[in-house]
GROMACS .gro file of C-alpha atoms in nm:
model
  218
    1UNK     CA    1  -3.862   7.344  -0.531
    2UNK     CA    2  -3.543   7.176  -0.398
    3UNK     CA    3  -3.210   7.289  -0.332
    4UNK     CA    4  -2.864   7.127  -0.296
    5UNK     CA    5  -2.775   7.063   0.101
    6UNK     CA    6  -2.521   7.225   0.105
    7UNK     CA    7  -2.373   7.563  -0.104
    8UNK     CA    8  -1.948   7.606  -0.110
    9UNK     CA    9  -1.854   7.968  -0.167
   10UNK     CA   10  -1.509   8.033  -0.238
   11UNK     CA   11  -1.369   8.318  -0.451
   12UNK     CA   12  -1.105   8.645  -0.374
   13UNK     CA   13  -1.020   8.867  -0.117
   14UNK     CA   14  -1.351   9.089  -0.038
   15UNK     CA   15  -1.516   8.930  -0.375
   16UNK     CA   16  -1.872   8.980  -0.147
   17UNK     CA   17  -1.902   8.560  -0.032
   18UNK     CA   18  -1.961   8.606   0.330
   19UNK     CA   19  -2.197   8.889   0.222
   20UNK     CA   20  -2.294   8.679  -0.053
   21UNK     CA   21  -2.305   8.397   0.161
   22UNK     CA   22  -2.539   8.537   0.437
   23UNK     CA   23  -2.832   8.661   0.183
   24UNK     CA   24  -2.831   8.313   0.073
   25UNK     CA   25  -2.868   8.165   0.341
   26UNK     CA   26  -3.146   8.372   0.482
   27UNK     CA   27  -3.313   8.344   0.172
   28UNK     CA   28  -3.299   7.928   0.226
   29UNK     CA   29  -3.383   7.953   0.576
   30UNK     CA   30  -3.020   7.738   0.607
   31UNK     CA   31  -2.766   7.787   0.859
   32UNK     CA   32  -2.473   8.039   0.753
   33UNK     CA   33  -2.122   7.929   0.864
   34UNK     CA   34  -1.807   8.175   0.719
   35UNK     CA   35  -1.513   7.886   0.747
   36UNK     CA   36  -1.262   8.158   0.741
   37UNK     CA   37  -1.383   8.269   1.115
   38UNK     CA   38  -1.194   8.022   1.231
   39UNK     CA   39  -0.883   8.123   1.044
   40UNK     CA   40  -0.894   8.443   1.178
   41UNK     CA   41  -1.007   8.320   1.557
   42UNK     CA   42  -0.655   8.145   1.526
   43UNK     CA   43  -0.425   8.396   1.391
   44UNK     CA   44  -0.642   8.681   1.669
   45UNK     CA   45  -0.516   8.382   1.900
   46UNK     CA   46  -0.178   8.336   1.808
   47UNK     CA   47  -0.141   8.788   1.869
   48UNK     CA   48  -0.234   8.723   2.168
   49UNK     CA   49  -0.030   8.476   2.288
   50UNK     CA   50   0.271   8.629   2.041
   51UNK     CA   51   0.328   8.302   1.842
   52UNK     CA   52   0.446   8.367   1.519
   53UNK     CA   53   0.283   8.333   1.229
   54UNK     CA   54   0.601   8.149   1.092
   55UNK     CA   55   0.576   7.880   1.415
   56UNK     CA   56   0.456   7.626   1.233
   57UNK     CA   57   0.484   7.338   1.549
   58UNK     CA   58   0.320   7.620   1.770
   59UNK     CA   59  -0.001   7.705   1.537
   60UNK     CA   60  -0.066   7.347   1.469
   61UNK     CA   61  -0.085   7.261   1.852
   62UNK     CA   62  -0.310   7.579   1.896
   63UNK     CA   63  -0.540   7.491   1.656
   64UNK     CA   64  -0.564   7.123   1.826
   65UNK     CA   65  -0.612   7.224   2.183
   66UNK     CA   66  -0.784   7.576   2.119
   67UNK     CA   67  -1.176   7.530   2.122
   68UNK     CA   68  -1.393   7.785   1.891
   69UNK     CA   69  -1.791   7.779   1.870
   70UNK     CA   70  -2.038   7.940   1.665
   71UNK     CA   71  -2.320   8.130   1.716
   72UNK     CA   72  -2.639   7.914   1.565
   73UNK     CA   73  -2.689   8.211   1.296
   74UNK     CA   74  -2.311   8.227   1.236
   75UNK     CA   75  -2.213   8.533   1.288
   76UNK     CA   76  -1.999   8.536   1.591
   77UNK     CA   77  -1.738   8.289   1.711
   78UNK     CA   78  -1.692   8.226   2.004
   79UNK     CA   79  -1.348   8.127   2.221
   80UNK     CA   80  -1.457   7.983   2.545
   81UNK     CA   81  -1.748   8.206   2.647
   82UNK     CA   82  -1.609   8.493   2.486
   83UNK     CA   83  -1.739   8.686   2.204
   84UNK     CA   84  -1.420   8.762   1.990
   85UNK     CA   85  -1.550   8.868   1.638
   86UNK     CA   86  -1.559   9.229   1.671
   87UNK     CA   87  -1.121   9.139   1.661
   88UNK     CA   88  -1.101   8.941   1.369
   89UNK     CA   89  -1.109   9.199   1.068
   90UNK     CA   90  -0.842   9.391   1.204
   91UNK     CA   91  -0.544   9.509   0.997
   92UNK     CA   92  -0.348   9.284   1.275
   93UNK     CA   93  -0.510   8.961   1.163
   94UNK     CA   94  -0.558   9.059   0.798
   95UNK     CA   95  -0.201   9.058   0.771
   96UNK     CA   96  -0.104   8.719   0.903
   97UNK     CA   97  -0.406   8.492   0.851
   98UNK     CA   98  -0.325   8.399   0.515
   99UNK     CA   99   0.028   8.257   0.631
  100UNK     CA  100  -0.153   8.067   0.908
  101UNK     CA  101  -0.418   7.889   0.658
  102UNK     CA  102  -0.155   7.806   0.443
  103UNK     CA  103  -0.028   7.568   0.681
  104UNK     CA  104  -0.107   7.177   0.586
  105UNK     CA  105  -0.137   7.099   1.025
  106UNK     CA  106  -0.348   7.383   1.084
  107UNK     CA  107  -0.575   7.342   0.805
  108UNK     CA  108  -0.621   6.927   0.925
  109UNK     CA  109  -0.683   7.016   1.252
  110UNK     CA  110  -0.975   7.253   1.124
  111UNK     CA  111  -1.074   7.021   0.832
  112UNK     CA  112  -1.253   6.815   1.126
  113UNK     CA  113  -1.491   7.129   1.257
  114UNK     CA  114  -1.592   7.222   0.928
  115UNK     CA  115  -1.700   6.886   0.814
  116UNK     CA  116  -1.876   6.820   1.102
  117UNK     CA  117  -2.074   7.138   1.020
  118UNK     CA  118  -2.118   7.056   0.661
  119UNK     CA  119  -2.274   6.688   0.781
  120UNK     CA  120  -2.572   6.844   0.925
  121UNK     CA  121  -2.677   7.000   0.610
  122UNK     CA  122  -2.866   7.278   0.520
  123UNK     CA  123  -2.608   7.504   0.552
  124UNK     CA  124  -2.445   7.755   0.337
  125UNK     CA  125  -2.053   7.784   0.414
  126UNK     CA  126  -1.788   8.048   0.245
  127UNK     CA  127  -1.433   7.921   0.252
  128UNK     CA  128  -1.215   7.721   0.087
  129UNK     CA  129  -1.188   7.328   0.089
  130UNK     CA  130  -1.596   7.300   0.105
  131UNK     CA  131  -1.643   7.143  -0.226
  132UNK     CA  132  -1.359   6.914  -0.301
  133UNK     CA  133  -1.236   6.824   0.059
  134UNK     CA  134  -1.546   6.841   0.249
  135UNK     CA  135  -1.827   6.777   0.046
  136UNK     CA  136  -1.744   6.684  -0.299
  137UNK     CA  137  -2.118   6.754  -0.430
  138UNK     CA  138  -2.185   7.022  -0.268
  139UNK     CA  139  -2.319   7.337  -0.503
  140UNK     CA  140  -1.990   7.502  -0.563
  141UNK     CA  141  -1.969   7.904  -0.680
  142UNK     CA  142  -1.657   8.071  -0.695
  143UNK     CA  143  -1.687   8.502  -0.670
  144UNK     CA  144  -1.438   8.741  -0.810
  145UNK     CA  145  -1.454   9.102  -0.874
  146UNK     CA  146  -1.179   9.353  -1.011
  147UNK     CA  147  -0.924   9.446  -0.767
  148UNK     CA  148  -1.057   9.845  -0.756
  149UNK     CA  149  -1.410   9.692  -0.639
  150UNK     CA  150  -1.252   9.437  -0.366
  151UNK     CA  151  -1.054   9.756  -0.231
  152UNK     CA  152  -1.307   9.941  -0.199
  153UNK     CA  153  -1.561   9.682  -0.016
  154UNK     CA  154  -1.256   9.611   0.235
  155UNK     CA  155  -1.174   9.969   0.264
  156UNK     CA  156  -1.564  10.072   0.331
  157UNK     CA  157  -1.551   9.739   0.587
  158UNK     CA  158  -1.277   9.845   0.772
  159UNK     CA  159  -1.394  10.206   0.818
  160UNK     CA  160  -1.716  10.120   0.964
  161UNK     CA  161  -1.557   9.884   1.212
  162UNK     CA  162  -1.347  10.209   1.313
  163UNK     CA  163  -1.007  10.130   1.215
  164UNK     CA  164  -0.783  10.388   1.098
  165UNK     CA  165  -0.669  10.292   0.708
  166UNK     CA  166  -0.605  10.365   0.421
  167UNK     CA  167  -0.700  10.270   0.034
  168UNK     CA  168  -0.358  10.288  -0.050
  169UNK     CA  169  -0.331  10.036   0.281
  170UNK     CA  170  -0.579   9.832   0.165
  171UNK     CA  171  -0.496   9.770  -0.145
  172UNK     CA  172  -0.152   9.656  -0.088
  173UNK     CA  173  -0.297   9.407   0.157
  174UNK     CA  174  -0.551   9.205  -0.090
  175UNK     CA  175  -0.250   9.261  -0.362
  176UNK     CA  176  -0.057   9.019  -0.097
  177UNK     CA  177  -0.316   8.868   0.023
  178UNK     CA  178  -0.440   8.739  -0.347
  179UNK     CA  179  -0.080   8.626  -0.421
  180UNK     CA  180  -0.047   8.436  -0.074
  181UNK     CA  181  -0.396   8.252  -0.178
  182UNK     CA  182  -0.276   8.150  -0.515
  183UNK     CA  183   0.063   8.030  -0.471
  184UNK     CA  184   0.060   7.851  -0.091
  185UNK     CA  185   0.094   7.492  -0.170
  186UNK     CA  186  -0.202   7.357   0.078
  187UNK     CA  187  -0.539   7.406  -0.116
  188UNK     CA  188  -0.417   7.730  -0.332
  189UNK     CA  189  -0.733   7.940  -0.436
  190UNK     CA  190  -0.793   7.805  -0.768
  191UNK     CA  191  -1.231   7.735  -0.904
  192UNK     CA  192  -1.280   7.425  -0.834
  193UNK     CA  193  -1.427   7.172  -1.078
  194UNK     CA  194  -1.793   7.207  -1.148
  195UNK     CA  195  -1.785   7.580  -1.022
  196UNK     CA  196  -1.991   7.841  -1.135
  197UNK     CA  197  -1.786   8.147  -1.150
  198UNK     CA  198  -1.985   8.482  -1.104
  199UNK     CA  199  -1.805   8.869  -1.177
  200UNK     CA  200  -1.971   9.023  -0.903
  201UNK     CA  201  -1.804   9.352  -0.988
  202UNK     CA  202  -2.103   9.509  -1.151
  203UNK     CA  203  -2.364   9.331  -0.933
  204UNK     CA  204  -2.566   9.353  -0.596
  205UNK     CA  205  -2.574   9.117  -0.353
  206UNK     CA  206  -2.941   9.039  -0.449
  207UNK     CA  207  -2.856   8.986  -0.775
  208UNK     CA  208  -2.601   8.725  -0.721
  209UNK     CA  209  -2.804   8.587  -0.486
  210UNK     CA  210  -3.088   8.571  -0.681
  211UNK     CA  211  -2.863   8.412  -0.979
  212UNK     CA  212  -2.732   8.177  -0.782
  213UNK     CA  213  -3.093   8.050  -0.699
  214UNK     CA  214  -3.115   8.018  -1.047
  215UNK     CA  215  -2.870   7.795  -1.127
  216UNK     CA  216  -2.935   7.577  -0.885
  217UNK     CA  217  -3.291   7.544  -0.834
  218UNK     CA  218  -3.457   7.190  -0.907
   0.00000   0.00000   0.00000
């Protein structure tokens, strides 16, 4: 049975892809590569050096010189020799990474990484610009779930990593950070064409795993 190269998930804040994402991936025996890693490797990055996230000119040259690497399973990144993915689902980053991906430069100079990922093939990447920037026929899903669900997954996330939140936090963060991702003018979050759109509200990660197999088996 064949499958498609190459598998764009997009969808909202803490919808499940990069959970969604990984399963599938394992499943294929393909390569899983979270795009928005390097989002957050920047705006970790740009705390650390205190740029802005409104420093447009500064951001853009970052992302240019700075150098990230994966792990081959995908699931760390890495800056230099350092291991700095334990940082990047802090409440620090949460809060500014949407304003940094939003930013035409920044999301060129990253363009270039991703597609050279995508190119090998076999791969499963969550993020956005996969499908209609990157690879145009790649299998495209797009995941949502109701907001009560995505605060909940984030909130769960965040208190197993040890930070010290809130719901109440939490929820006013995907609240922004779903109205950031629909209105920024550089690739806004919309399904792109030829999507399959999945409610994951009710649903396990094996079962939209296992649907997704579905729809795109040959």
């Amino acid at each position: 049975m064949g499958y498609p190269k190459v598998f764009a998930i997009d969808g909202t804040v803490a919808s499940g892809k990069s959970s969604v994402g990984r399963a599938l991936a394992v499943l294929l025996g393909y390569r899983f590569v979270d795009t928005g890693l390097f989002y957050r490797a920047l705006a970790f990055c740009a705390i650390q050096k205190k740029i802005e996230s409104t420093d447009q000119l500064a951001l853009i040259e970052m992302a240019r010189i700075t150098k990230f690497s994966l792990s081959p399973d995908g699931e760390k990144i890495f800056l230099g020799n350092d291991d700095i993915s334990a940082e990047l689902r802090s409440p620090q980053v949460e809060k500014i990474v949407s304003a940094i991906a939003k930013i035409p430069g920044v999301r060129q100079e990253l363009l270039a990484v991703q597609r050279a990922i995508a190119n090998q093939g076999n791969v499963v990447m969550v993020g956005r610009d996969i499908g209609s920037k990157i690879v145009p026929d790649a299998a495209k899903i797009f995941l949502t779930a109701t907001i009560e669900e995505r605060v909940r997954r984030r909130f769960v996330e965040l208190k197993a990593r040890g930070f010290s939140v809130t719901e109440e936090m939490v929820k006013k963060d995907v609240v922004a950070r779903d109205k950031q991702d629909v209105e920024r003018e550089e690739d806004p979050l919309i399904v792109a064409d030829g999507a399959i759109v999945i409610s994951a509200t009710n649903m396990t990660i094996s079962e939209v795993t296992e649907l997704i197999i579905e729809k795109f088996s040959n």
